[in-house]
Protein backbone atom coordinates (compact mmCIF):
# COMPACT_ATOMS: atom_id res chain seq x y z
CA UNK A 1 0.00 0.00 0.00
CA UNK A 2 1.32 3.42 -0.95
CA UNK A 3 1.87 6.16 1.59
CA UNK A 4 -0.09 9.39 1.13
CA UNK A 5 2.98 11.07 -0.36
CA UNK A 6 3.70 8.09 -2.60
CA UNK A 7 0.08 7.94 -3.74
CA UNK A 8 0.05 11.64 -4.59
CA UNK A 9 3.23 11.31 -6.66
CA UNK A 10 1.94 8.20 -8.40
CA UNK A 11 -1.41 9.75 -9.27
CA UNK A 12 0.19 12.94 -10.58
CA UNK A 13 2.53 10.92 -12.80
CA UNK A 14 -0.34 8.71 -13.99
CA UNK A 15 -2.56 11.66 -14.94
CA UNK A 16 0.28 13.24 -16.91
CA UNK A 17 1.58 10.17 -18.75
CA UNK A 18 -0.98 7.37 -18.85
CA UNK A 19 -4.26 6.76 -20.61
CA UNK A 20 -7.15 6.74 -18.12
CA UNK A 21 -9.69 3.90 -18.00
CA UNK A 22 -7.51 1.25 -19.73
CA UNK A 23 -5.02 -1.17 -18.17
CA UNK A 24 -3.29 -4.38 -19.23
CA UNK A 25 -2.84 -7.61 -17.26
CA UNK A 26 -0.66 -10.52 -18.35
CA UNK A 27 -0.97 -14.24 -17.59
CA UNK A 28 2.39 -15.92 -18.17
CA UNK A 29 2.29 -19.72 -18.32
CA UNK A 30 5.31 -22.01 -17.93
CA UNK A 31 5.65 -25.81 -17.74
CA UNK A 32 7.98 -27.45 -15.23
CA UNK A 33 8.23 -31.01 -13.91
CA UNK A 34 4.83 -31.92 -15.34
CA UNK A 35 3.08 -28.92 -13.78
CA UNK A 36 1.60 -25.83 -15.43
CA UNK A 37 2.77 -22.74 -13.59
CA UNK A 38 1.82 -19.07 -13.58
CA UNK A 39 4.00 -16.04 -12.91
CA UNK A 40 2.68 -13.97 -9.98
CA UNK A 41 3.78 -10.85 -8.07
CA UNK A 42 3.62 -10.15 -4.33
CA UNK A 43 3.37 -6.51 -3.26
CA UNK A 44 6.10 -5.17 -0.97
CA UNK A 45 5.37 -5.46 2.76
CA UNK A 46 1.90 -6.87 2.12
CA UNK A 47 0.31 -10.26 1.66
CA UNK A 48 -1.21 -9.24 -1.66
CA UNK A 49 -0.76 -11.07 -4.96
CA UNK A 50 -1.36 -9.88 -8.50
CA UNK A 51 -0.74 -10.85 -12.08
CA UNK A 52 1.82 -8.63 -13.86
CA UNK A 53 -0.02 -5.56 -15.12
CA UNK A 54 0.04 -1.83 -15.60
CA UNK A 55 -1.22 1.18 -17.54
CA UNK A 56 -0.83 2.34 -21.14
CA UNK A 57 1.09 5.47 -22.07
CA UNK A 58 -1.09 8.04 -23.81
CA UNK A 59 0.39 7.57 -27.29
CA UNK A 60 1.44 3.92 -27.00
CA UNK A 61 0.19 1.07 -29.23
CA UNK A 62 -1.55 -1.67 -27.23
CA UNK A 63 0.82 -4.47 -28.24
CA UNK A 64 3.86 -2.37 -27.38
CA UNK A 65 2.32 -1.45 -24.03
CA UNK A 66 1.75 -5.12 -23.14
CA UNK A 67 5.39 -6.01 -23.81
CA UNK A 68 6.70 -2.93 -21.99
CA UNK A 69 4.56 -3.61 -18.92
CA UNK A 70 5.60 -7.26 -18.71
CA UNK A 71 9.28 -6.28 -19.01
CA UNK A 72 8.96 -3.56 -16.36
CA UNK A 73 7.10 -5.79 -13.90
CA UNK A 74 9.04 -9.04 -14.36
CA UNK A 75 12.12 -8.25 -16.55
CA UNK A 76 10.85 -10.77 -19.15
CA UNK A 77 11.55 -9.40 -22.61
CA UNK A 78 10.70 -10.39 -26.18
CA UNK A 79 7.87 -12.67 -25.07
CA UNK A 80 5.07 -13.46 -27.52
CA UNK A 81 1.81 -12.23 -25.97
CA UNK A 82 -1.67 -13.17 -27.18
CA UNK A 83 -4.64 -10.92 -26.44
CA UNK A 84 -7.53 -13.04 -25.17
CA UNK A 85 -10.23 -10.97 -23.41
CA UNK A 86 -11.31 -7.56 -22.14
CA UNK A 87 -12.54 -7.31 -18.54
CA UNK A 88 -14.88 -4.43 -17.75
CA UNK A 89 -16.90 -5.03 -14.60
CA UNK A 90 -17.82 -1.55 -13.25
CA UNK A 91 -16.69 -2.60 -9.77
CA UNK A 92 -13.39 -4.21 -10.73
CA UNK A 93 -11.30 -1.25 -9.47
CA UNK A 94 -13.41 -0.50 -6.40
CA UNK A 95 -11.04 -2.33 -4.04
CA UNK A 96 -8.15 -0.07 -5.02
CA UNK A 97 -10.28 3.05 -4.82
CA UNK A 98 -11.54 2.15 -1.34
CA UNK A 99 -7.98 1.49 -0.22
CA UNK A 100 -6.94 5.08 -1.01
CA UNK A 101 -10.17 7.09 -0.91
CA UNK A 102 -9.33 8.80 2.37
CA UNK A 103 -5.88 9.91 1.22
CA UNK A 104 -6.81 12.06 -1.79
CA UNK A 105 -9.91 13.76 -3.22
CA UNK A 106 -11.57 11.61 -5.90
CA UNK A 107 -10.62 14.06 -8.66
CA UNK A 108 -6.94 13.56 -7.81
CA UNK A 109 -7.14 9.83 -7.16
CA UNK A 110 -6.13 7.82 -10.24
CA UNK A 111 -7.96 4.80 -8.87
CA UNK A 112 -11.26 6.69 -8.98
CA UNK A 113 -11.27 5.96 -12.72
CA UNK A 114 -13.19 2.99 -14.03
CA UNK A 115 -10.67 0.70 -15.75
CA UNK A 116 -11.18 -1.78 -18.54
CA UNK A 117 -8.29 -4.21 -18.59
CA UNK A 118 -7.03 -6.00 -21.69
CA UNK A 119 -5.92 -9.54 -20.91
CA UNK A 120 -2.87 -11.09 -22.58
CA UNK A 121 -1.40 -14.54 -22.07
CA UNK A 122 2.05 -15.86 -22.87
CA UNK A 123 3.54 -19.35 -23.14
CA UNK A 124 7.23 -19.46 -22.23
CA UNK A 125 10.01 -21.98 -21.76
CA UNK A 126 10.40 -22.22 -17.98
CA UNK A 127 14.16 -22.81 -18.22
CA UNK A 128 14.73 -19.86 -20.54
CA UNK A 129 13.20 -17.25 -18.22
CA UNK A 130 14.60 -15.53 -15.13
CA UNK A 131 11.84 -13.26 -13.80
CA UNK A 132 12.59 -10.60 -11.20
CA UNK A 133 10.28 -8.24 -9.28
CA UNK A 134 10.08 -4.50 -9.90
CA UNK A 135 10.25 -1.74 -7.29
CA UNK A 136 6.62 -2.29 -6.24
CA UNK A 137 6.93 -6.03 -5.60
CA UNK A 138 9.01 -8.04 -3.16
CA UNK A 139 8.58 -11.31 -5.04
CA UNK A 140 8.06 -12.49 -8.61
CA UNK A 141 7.63 -16.24 -8.66
CA UNK A 142 6.19 -19.24 -10.45
CA UNK A 143 3.22 -20.91 -8.75
CA UNK A 144 1.53 -24.15 -9.81
CA UNK A 145 -2.13 -24.12 -10.78
CA UNK A 146 -2.84 -26.17 -7.64
CA UNK A 147 -0.84 -23.79 -5.44
CA UNK A 148 -2.13 -20.35 -6.38
CA UNK A 149 -2.32 -17.49 -3.87
CA UNK A 150 -5.45 -15.45 -3.17
CA UNK A 151 -5.41 -12.77 -5.85
CA UNK A 152 -6.55 -9.17 -5.38
CA UNK A 153 -9.06 -7.44 -7.64
CA UNK A 154 -10.38 -9.73 -10.40
CA UNK A 155 -7.05 -11.37 -11.18
CA UNK A 156 -8.36 -14.85 -10.29
CA UNK A 157 -11.01 -14.39 -12.99
CA UNK A 158 -8.41 -13.15 -15.48
CA UNK A 159 -6.26 -16.23 -14.85
CA UNK A 160 -9.25 -18.59 -15.15
CA UNK A 161 -10.31 -16.99 -18.43
CA UNK A 162 -6.78 -17.28 -19.82
CA UNK A 163 -6.66 -20.96 -18.88
CA UNK A 164 -10.09 -21.59 -20.40
CA UNK A 165 -8.89 -19.87 -23.59
CA UNK A 166 -5.78 -22.03 -23.66
CA UNK A 167 -7.85 -25.19 -23.27
CA UNK A 168 -10.17 -24.11 -26.05
CA UNK A 169 -7.18 -23.41 -28.30
CA UNK A 170 -6.07 -27.03 -27.97
CA UNK A 171 -9.13 -28.05 -29.99
CA UNK A 172 -8.08 -26.21 -33.13
CA UNK A 173 -4.44 -25.07 -32.81
CA UNK A 174 -1.19 -26.68 -31.65
CA UNK A 175 0.38 -25.75 -28.31
CA UNK A 176 3.82 -26.62 -27.03
CA UNK A 177 6.45 -24.87 -29.12
CA UNK A 178 7.00 -22.12 -26.52
CA UNK A 179 6.56 -24.42 -23.51
CA UNK A 180 8.68 -27.45 -24.34
CA UNK A 181 12.47 -27.76 -24.72
CA UNK A 182 13.89 -28.12 -28.23
CA UNK A 183 13.68 -31.92 -28.02
CA UNK A 184 11.21 -33.91 -25.97
CA UNK A 185 9.57 -37.31 -25.77
CA UNK A 186 5.98 -38.08 -26.64
CA UNK A 187 5.16 -38.86 -22.96
CA UNK A 188 6.58 -35.46 -21.97
CA UNK A 189 4.40 -33.71 -24.55
CA UNK A 190 1.38 -35.67 -23.35
CA UNK A 191 2.06 -34.53 -19.78
CA UNK A 192 1.91 -30.93 -21.01
CA UNK A 193 -1.50 -31.45 -22.62
CA UNK A 194 -2.77 -33.29 -19.54
CA UNK A 195 -1.54 -30.48 -17.28
CA UNK A 196 -3.37 -27.87 -19.36
CA UNK A 197 -6.58 -29.90 -19.69
CA UNK A 198 -6.41 -31.24 -16.12
CA UNK A 199 -7.32 -34.74 -17.25
CA UNK A 200 -5.67 -37.98 -18.36
CA UNK A 201 -5.38 -38.77 -22.07
CA UNK A 202 -5.09 -42.17 -23.71
CA UNK A 203 -1.45 -42.72 -24.70
CA UNK A 204 -2.06 -44.38 -28.07
CA UNK A 205 -4.78 -41.94 -29.15
CA UNK A 206 -2.63 -38.99 -28.13
CA UNK A 207 0.38 -40.18 -30.10
CA UNK A 208 -1.70 -41.00 -33.17
CA UNK A 209 -3.38 -37.60 -33.17
CA UNK A 210 -0.19 -35.61 -32.58
CA UNK A 211 1.63 -37.41 -35.37
CA UNK A 212 -1.40 -36.97 -37.62
CA UNK A 213 -1.20 -33.20 -37.29
CA UNK A 214 2.14 -33.27 -39.11
CA UNK A 215 3.80 -30.79 -36.74
CA UNK A 216 6.39 -33.13 -35.18
CA UNK A 217 9.71 -34.46 -36.44
CA UNK A 218 11.08 -37.66 -34.88
CA UNK A 219 14.80 -38.05 -34.35
CA UNK A 220 16.61 -41.05 -35.80
CA UNK A 221 17.80 -42.26 -32.42
CA UNK A 222 15.92 -42.71 -29.13
CA UNK A 223 16.96 -40.90 -25.96
CA UNK A 224 20.11 -42.49 -24.60
CA UNK A 225 20.25 -44.08 -21.18
CA UNK A 226 17.41 -45.07 -18.89
CA UNK A 227 15.02 -47.90 -19.69
CA UNK A 228 15.70 -50.61 -22.25
CA UNK A 229 13.01 -49.26 -24.57
CA UNK A 230 14.05 -45.64 -24.51
CA UNK A 231 11.49 -43.25 -26.05
CA UNK A 232 12.25 -41.39 -29.26
CA UNK A 233 12.92 -37.68 -29.18
CA UNK A 234 10.71 -35.28 -31.11
CA UNK A 235 10.93 -31.64 -32.09
CA UNK A 236 8.44 -29.28 -33.65
CA UNK A 237 8.50 -28.75 -37.40
CA UNK A 238 8.30 -24.97 -37.16
CA UNK A 239 7.01 -24.43 -40.71
CA UNK A 240 4.14 -26.92 -40.27
CA UNK A 241 3.52 -25.69 -36.72
CA UNK A 242 3.09 -22.09 -37.88
CA UNK A 243 0.85 -23.26 -40.74
CA UNK A 244 -1.35 -25.07 -38.20
CA UNK A 245 -1.52 -21.89 -36.12
CA UNK A 246 -2.74 -19.97 -39.18
CA UNK A 247 -5.05 -22.56 -40.66
CA UNK A 248 -6.07 -24.55 -37.60
CA UNK A 249 -7.20 -28.15 -37.50
CA UNK A 250 -10.21 -30.09 -36.32
CA UNK A 251 -9.78 -31.62 -32.93
CA UNK A 252 -11.21 -32.06 -29.50
CA UNK A 253 -9.67 -33.66 -26.46
mmCIF file of C-alpha atoms in Angstrom:
data_model
loop_
_atom_site.group_PDB
_atom_site.id
_atom_site.type_symbol
_atom_site.label_atom_id
_atom_site.label_comp_id
_atom_site.label_asym_id
_atom_site.label_seq_id
_atom_site.Cartn_x
_atom_site.Cartn_y
_atom_site.Cartn_z
ATOM 1 C CA UNK A 1 0.000 0.000 0.000
ATOM 2 C CA UNK A 2 1.323 3.420 -0.955
ATOM 3 C CA UNK A 3 1.875 6.161 1.589
ATOM 4 C CA UNK A 4 -0.090 9.385 1.134
ATOM 5 C CA UNK A 5 2.984 11.066 -0.362
ATOM 6 C CA UNK A 6 3.698 8.086 -2.605
ATOM 7 C CA UNK A 7 0.079 7.945 -3.742
ATOM 8 C CA UNK A 8 0.053 11.645 -4.588
ATOM 9 C CA UNK A 9 3.226 11.310 -6.661
ATOM 10 C CA UNK A 10 1.945 8.196 -8.400
ATOM 11 C CA UNK A 11 -1.414 9.747 -9.273
ATOM 12 C CA UNK A 12 0.193 12.938 -10.580
ATOM 13 C CA UNK A 13 2.528 10.921 -12.803
ATOM 14 C CA UNK A 14 -0.340 8.707 -13.993
ATOM 15 C CA UNK A 15 -2.563 11.663 -14.942
ATOM 16 C CA UNK A 16 0.285 13.236 -16.915
ATOM 17 C CA UNK A 17 1.576 10.172 -18.750
ATOM 18 C CA UNK A 18 -0.983 7.371 -18.849
ATOM 19 C CA UNK A 19 -4.261 6.761 -20.614
ATOM 20 C CA UNK A 20 -7.151 6.735 -18.115
ATOM 21 C CA UNK A 21 -9.690 3.901 -18.003
ATOM 22 C CA UNK A 22 -7.507 1.255 -19.726
ATOM 23 C CA UNK A 23 -5.016 -1.172 -18.170
ATOM 24 C CA UNK A 24 -3.285 -4.376 -19.231
ATOM 25 C CA UNK A 25 -2.839 -7.613 -17.263
ATOM 26 C CA UNK A 26 -0.658 -10.523 -18.346
ATOM 27 C CA UNK A 27 -0.968 -14.239 -17.589
ATOM 28 C CA UNK A 28 2.393 -15.923 -18.173
ATOM 29 C CA UNK A 29 2.288 -19.724 -18.322
ATOM 30 C CA UNK A 30 5.308 -22.013 -17.932
ATOM 31 C CA UNK A 31 5.654 -25.808 -17.738
ATOM 32 C CA UNK A 32 7.982 -27.454 -15.231
ATOM 33 C CA UNK A 33 8.228 -31.012 -13.908
ATOM 34 C CA UNK A 34 4.834 -31.919 -15.339
ATOM 35 C CA UNK A 35 3.078 -28.923 -13.778
ATOM 36 C CA UNK A 36 1.604 -25.833 -15.430
ATOM 37 C CA UNK A 37 2.771 -22.743 -13.593
ATOM 38 C CA UNK A 38 1.815 -19.071 -13.585
ATOM 39 C CA UNK A 39 3.996 -16.040 -12.906
ATOM 40 C CA UNK A 40 2.683 -13.972 -9.978
ATOM 41 C CA UNK A 41 3.777 -10.849 -8.071
ATOM 42 C CA UNK A 42 3.620 -10.151 -4.331
ATOM 43 C CA UNK A 43 3.372 -6.507 -3.261
ATOM 44 C CA UNK A 44 6.100 -5.172 -0.969
ATOM 45 C CA UNK A 45 5.370 -5.460 2.758
ATOM 46 C CA UNK A 46 1.898 -6.872 2.117
ATOM 47 C CA UNK A 47 0.312 -10.258 1.658
ATOM 48 C CA UNK A 48 -1.212 -9.236 -1.661
ATOM 49 C CA UNK A 49 -0.762 -11.068 -4.957
ATOM 50 C CA UNK A 50 -1.362 -9.883 -8.501
ATOM 51 C CA UNK A 51 -0.739 -10.846 -12.081
ATOM 52 C CA UNK A 52 1.819 -8.628 -13.862
ATOM 53 C CA UNK A 53 -0.024 -5.564 -15.116
ATOM 54 C CA UNK A 54 0.040 -1.828 -15.597
ATOM 55 C CA UNK A 55 -1.217 1.177 -17.543
ATOM 56 C CA UNK A 56 -0.827 2.342 -21.141
ATOM 57 C CA UNK A 57 1.089 5.471 -22.066
ATOM 58 C CA UNK A 58 -1.092 8.036 -23.813
ATOM 59 C CA UNK A 59 0.388 7.569 -27.290
ATOM 60 C CA UNK A 60 1.440 3.925 -27.001
ATOM 61 C CA UNK A 61 0.188 1.065 -29.228
ATOM 62 C CA UNK A 62 -1.552 -1.671 -27.226
ATOM 63 C CA UNK A 63 0.821 -4.472 -28.236
ATOM 64 C CA UNK A 64 3.862 -2.366 -27.380
ATOM 65 C CA UNK A 65 2.318 -1.450 -24.026
ATOM 66 C CA UNK A 66 1.748 -5.119 -23.140
ATOM 67 C CA UNK A 67 5.388 -6.007 -23.814
ATOM 68 C CA UNK A 68 6.701 -2.934 -21.987
ATOM 69 C CA UNK A 69 4.556 -3.613 -18.918
ATOM 70 C CA UNK A 70 5.600 -7.258 -18.712
ATOM 71 C CA UNK A 71 9.277 -6.284 -19.008
ATOM 72 C CA UNK A 72 8.963 -3.564 -16.359
ATOM 73 C CA UNK A 73 7.100 -5.787 -13.899
ATOM 74 C CA UNK A 74 9.040 -9.040 -14.362
ATOM 75 C CA UNK A 75 12.122 -8.249 -16.553
ATOM 76 C CA UNK A 76 10.847 -10.772 -19.147
ATOM 77 C CA UNK A 77 11.552 -9.402 -22.609
ATOM 78 C CA UNK A 78 10.703 -10.393 -26.184
ATOM 79 C CA UNK A 79 7.871 -12.673 -25.069
ATOM 80 C CA UNK A 80 5.073 -13.456 -27.519
ATOM 81 C CA UNK A 81 1.810 -12.231 -25.974
ATOM 82 C CA UNK A 82 -1.667 -13.174 -27.184
ATOM 83 C CA UNK A 83 -4.643 -10.921 -26.441
ATOM 84 C CA UNK A 84 -7.530 -13.035 -25.167
ATOM 85 C CA UNK A 85 -10.230 -10.972 -23.415
ATOM 86 C CA UNK A 86 -11.313 -7.557 -22.136
ATOM 87 C CA UNK A 87 -12.542 -7.305 -18.544
ATOM 88 C CA UNK A 88 -14.880 -4.430 -17.749
ATOM 89 C CA UNK A 89 -16.897 -5.030 -14.601
ATOM 90 C CA UNK A 90 -17.818 -1.547 -13.253
ATOM 91 C CA UNK A 91 -16.690 -2.604 -9.771
ATOM 92 C CA UNK A 92 -13.387 -4.208 -10.726
ATOM 93 C CA UNK A 93 -11.299 -1.248 -9.465
ATOM 94 C CA UNK A 94 -13.409 -0.495 -6.402
ATOM 95 C CA UNK A 95 -11.043 -2.329 -4.037
ATOM 96 C CA UNK A 96 -8.147 -0.070 -5.016
ATOM 97 C CA UNK A 97 -10.277 3.053 -4.816
ATOM 98 C CA UNK A 98 -11.544 2.147 -1.336
ATOM 99 C CA UNK A 99 -7.977 1.493 -0.217
ATOM 100 C CA UNK A 100 -6.940 5.080 -1.007
ATOM 101 C CA UNK A 101 -10.167 7.094 -0.914
ATOM 102 C CA UNK A 102 -9.327 8.802 2.371
ATOM 103 C CA UNK A 103 -5.876 9.911 1.221
ATOM 104 C CA UNK A 104 -6.805 12.058 -1.789
ATOM 105 C CA UNK A 105 -9.913 13.757 -3.222
ATOM 106 C CA UNK A 106 -11.572 11.613 -5.896
ATOM 107 C CA UNK A 107 -10.625 14.061 -8.658
ATOM 108 C CA UNK A 108 -6.939 13.559 -7.814
ATOM 109 C CA UNK A 109 -7.143 9.827 -7.165
ATOM 110 C CA UNK A 110 -6.127 7.824 -10.242
ATOM 111 C CA UNK A 111 -7.962 4.800 -8.873
ATOM 112 C CA UNK A 112 -11.260 6.690 -8.977
ATOM 113 C CA UNK A 113 -11.272 5.964 -12.715
ATOM 114 C CA UNK A 114 -13.190 2.988 -14.026
ATOM 115 C CA UNK A 115 -10.673 0.696 -15.747
ATOM 116 C CA UNK A 116 -11.177 -1.780 -18.536
ATOM 117 C CA UNK A 117 -8.288 -4.207 -18.591
ATOM 118 C CA UNK A 118 -7.030 -6.005 -21.686
ATOM 119 C CA UNK A 119 -5.916 -9.539 -20.915
ATOM 120 C CA UNK A 120 -2.866 -11.094 -22.579
ATOM 121 C CA UNK A 121 -1.404 -14.537 -22.067
ATOM 122 C CA UNK A 122 2.048 -15.865 -22.870
ATOM 123 C CA UNK A 123 3.540 -19.351 -23.140
ATOM 124 C CA UNK A 124 7.230 -19.458 -22.226
ATOM 125 C CA UNK A 125 10.014 -21.982 -21.757
ATOM 126 C CA UNK A 126 10.398 -22.224 -17.978
ATOM 127 C CA UNK A 127 14.157 -22.808 -18.224
ATOM 128 C CA UNK A 128 14.730 -19.857 -20.540
ATOM 129 C CA UNK A 129 13.201 -17.245 -18.220
ATOM 130 C CA UNK A 130 14.599 -15.532 -15.126
ATOM 131 C CA UNK A 131 11.841 -13.264 -13.799
ATOM 132 C CA UNK A 132 12.589 -10.604 -11.199
ATOM 133 C CA UNK A 133 10.284 -8.242 -9.276
ATOM 134 C CA UNK A 134 10.079 -4.497 -9.895
ATOM 135 C CA UNK A 135 10.248 -1.742 -7.286
ATOM 136 C CA UNK A 136 6.623 -2.294 -6.238
ATOM 137 C CA UNK A 137 6.926 -6.035 -5.599
ATOM 138 C CA UNK A 138 9.006 -8.035 -3.162
ATOM 139 C CA UNK A 139 8.583 -11.309 -5.035
ATOM 140 C CA UNK A 140 8.062 -12.486 -8.609
ATOM 141 C CA UNK A 141 7.632 -16.238 -8.661
ATOM 142 C CA UNK A 142 6.190 -19.241 -10.446
ATOM 143 C CA UNK A 143 3.219 -20.915 -8.751
ATOM 144 C CA UNK A 144 1.530 -24.149 -9.811
ATOM 145 C CA UNK A 145 -2.132 -24.124 -10.783
ATOM 146 C CA UNK A 146 -2.839 -26.173 -7.639
ATOM 147 C CA UNK A 147 -0.839 -23.792 -5.440
ATOM 148 C CA UNK A 148 -2.132 -20.353 -6.381
ATOM 149 C CA UNK A 149 -2.322 -17.486 -3.869
ATOM 150 C CA UNK A 150 -5.453 -15.452 -3.168
ATOM 151 C CA UNK A 151 -5.413 -12.767 -5.848
ATOM 152 C CA UNK A 152 -6.548 -9.172 -5.378
ATOM 153 C CA UNK A 153 -9.061 -7.443 -7.638
ATOM 154 C CA UNK A 154 -10.381 -9.731 -10.399
ATOM 155 C CA UNK A 155 -7.054 -11.368 -11.183
ATOM 156 C CA UNK A 156 -8.357 -14.849 -10.294
ATOM 157 C CA UNK A 157 -11.012 -14.395 -12.991
ATOM 158 C CA UNK A 158 -8.409 -13.147 -15.479
ATOM 159 C CA UNK A 159 -6.261 -16.230 -14.854
ATOM 160 C CA UNK A 160 -9.250 -18.592 -15.146
ATOM 161 C CA UNK A 161 -10.313 -16.989 -18.428
ATOM 162 C CA UNK A 162 -6.780 -17.283 -19.823
ATOM 163 C CA UNK A 163 -6.657 -20.961 -18.880
ATOM 164 C CA UNK A 164 -10.092 -21.587 -20.402
ATOM 165 C CA UNK A 165 -8.892 -19.872 -23.594
ATOM 166 C CA UNK A 166 -5.776 -22.034 -23.664
ATOM 167 C CA UNK A 167 -7.849 -25.195 -23.270
ATOM 168 C CA UNK A 168 -10.168 -24.115 -26.054
ATOM 169 C CA UNK A 169 -7.179 -23.408 -28.301
ATOM 170 C CA UNK A 170 -6.070 -27.030 -27.972
ATOM 171 C CA UNK A 171 -9.133 -28.050 -29.989
ATOM 172 C CA UNK A 172 -8.077 -26.212 -33.130
ATOM 173 C CA UNK A 173 -4.439 -25.071 -32.813
ATOM 174 C CA UNK A 174 -1.188 -26.680 -31.645
ATOM 175 C CA UNK A 175 0.383 -25.753 -28.313
ATOM 176 C CA UNK A 176 3.821 -26.616 -27.031
ATOM 177 C CA UNK A 177 6.446 -24.867 -29.117
ATOM 178 C CA UNK A 178 6.996 -22.121 -26.521
ATOM 179 C CA UNK A 179 6.558 -24.417 -23.513
ATOM 180 C CA UNK A 180 8.682 -27.447 -24.337
ATOM 181 C CA UNK A 181 12.467 -27.759 -24.722
ATOM 182 C CA UNK A 182 13.887 -28.118 -28.228
ATOM 183 C CA UNK A 183 13.684 -31.921 -28.025
ATOM 184 C CA UNK A 184 11.212 -33.914 -25.972
ATOM 185 C CA UNK A 185 9.569 -37.309 -25.772
ATOM 186 C CA UNK A 186 5.976 -38.076 -26.636
ATOM 187 C CA UNK A 187 5.156 -38.856 -22.958
ATOM 188 C CA UNK A 188 6.580 -35.458 -21.972
ATOM 189 C CA UNK A 189 4.404 -33.707 -24.550
ATOM 190 C CA UNK A 190 1.384 -35.671 -23.353
ATOM 191 C CA UNK A 191 2.057 -34.525 -19.780
ATOM 192 C CA UNK A 192 1.912 -30.925 -21.014
ATOM 193 C CA UNK A 193 -1.495 -31.451 -22.621
ATOM 194 C CA UNK A 194 -2.767 -33.291 -19.543
ATOM 195 C CA UNK A 195 -1.537 -30.475 -17.278
ATOM 196 C CA UNK A 196 -3.374 -27.873 -19.362
ATOM 197 C CA UNK A 197 -6.577 -29.896 -19.693
ATOM 198 C CA UNK A 198 -6.414 -31.243 -16.121
ATOM 199 C CA UNK A 199 -7.316 -34.744 -17.250
ATOM 200 C CA UNK A 200 -5.667 -37.981 -18.365
ATOM 201 C CA UNK A 201 -5.384 -38.772 -22.069
ATOM 202 C CA UNK A 202 -5.087 -42.169 -23.714
ATOM 203 C CA UNK A 203 -1.449 -42.722 -24.697
ATOM 204 C CA UNK A 204 -2.063 -44.381 -28.068
ATOM 205 C CA UNK A 205 -4.775 -41.942 -29.146
ATOM 206 C CA UNK A 206 -2.627 -38.989 -28.129
ATOM 207 C CA UNK A 207 0.384 -40.184 -30.103
ATOM 208 C CA UNK A 208 -1.705 -40.995 -33.165
ATOM 209 C CA UNK A 209 -3.379 -37.599 -33.174
ATOM 210 C CA UNK A 210 -0.190 -35.610 -32.579
ATOM 211 C CA UNK A 211 1.628 -37.413 -35.372
ATOM 212 C CA UNK A 212 -1.404 -36.970 -37.617
ATOM 213 C CA UNK A 213 -1.201 -33.196 -37.292
ATOM 214 C CA UNK A 214 2.142 -33.271 -39.108
ATOM 215 C CA UNK A 215 3.801 -30.793 -36.744
ATOM 216 C CA UNK A 216 6.389 -33.127 -35.179
ATOM 217 C CA UNK A 217 9.707 -34.461 -36.435
ATOM 218 C CA UNK A 218 11.075 -37.659 -34.881
ATOM 219 C CA UNK A 219 14.802 -38.052 -34.350
ATOM 220 C CA UNK A 220 16.611 -41.054 -35.805
ATOM 221 C CA UNK A 221 17.799 -42.257 -32.421
ATOM 222 C CA UNK A 222 15.917 -42.714 -29.131
ATOM 223 C CA UNK A 223 16.956 -40.897 -25.962
ATOM 224 C CA UNK A 224 20.110 -42.489 -24.602
ATOM 225 C CA UNK A 225 20.247 -44.077 -21.177
ATOM 226 C CA UNK A 226 17.412 -45.074 -18.887
ATOM 227 C CA UNK A 227 15.020 -47.900 -19.692
ATOM 228 C CA UNK A 228 15.704 -50.613 -22.251
ATOM 229 C CA UNK A 229 13.013 -49.255 -24.574
ATOM 230 C CA UNK A 230 14.054 -45.636 -24.505
ATOM 231 C CA UNK A 231 11.494 -43.251 -26.052
ATOM 232 C CA UNK A 232 12.251 -41.390 -29.258
ATOM 233 C CA UNK A 233 12.923 -37.679 -29.180
ATOM 234 C CA UNK A 234 10.705 -35.281 -31.107
ATOM 235 C CA UNK A 235 10.930 -31.643 -32.088
ATOM 236 C CA UNK A 236 8.437 -29.278 -33.646
ATOM 237 C CA UNK A 237 8.495 -28.751 -37.400
ATOM 238 C CA UNK A 238 8.301 -24.972 -37.165
ATOM 239 C CA UNK A 239 7.009 -24.428 -40.709
ATOM 240 C CA UNK A 240 4.141 -26.915 -40.272
ATOM 241 C CA UNK A 241 3.525 -25.688 -36.717
ATOM 242 C CA UNK A 242 3.092 -22.088 -37.878
ATOM 243 C CA UNK A 243 0.847 -23.263 -40.739
ATOM 244 C CA UNK A 244 -1.347 -25.070 -38.199
ATOM 245 C CA UNK A 245 -1.522 -21.893 -36.116
ATOM 246 C CA UNK A 246 -2.742 -19.967 -39.176
ATOM 247 C CA UNK A 247 -5.046 -22.562 -40.663
ATOM 248 C CA UNK A 248 -6.067 -24.553 -37.603
ATOM 249 C CA UNK A 249 -7.196 -28.153 -37.497
ATOM 250 C CA UNK A 250 -10.207 -30.092 -36.318
ATOM 251 C CA UNK A 251 -9.778 -31.618 -32.931
ATOM 252 C CA UNK A 252 -11.213 -32.060 -29.496
ATOM 253 C CA UNK A 253 -9.674 -33.657 -26.461
#
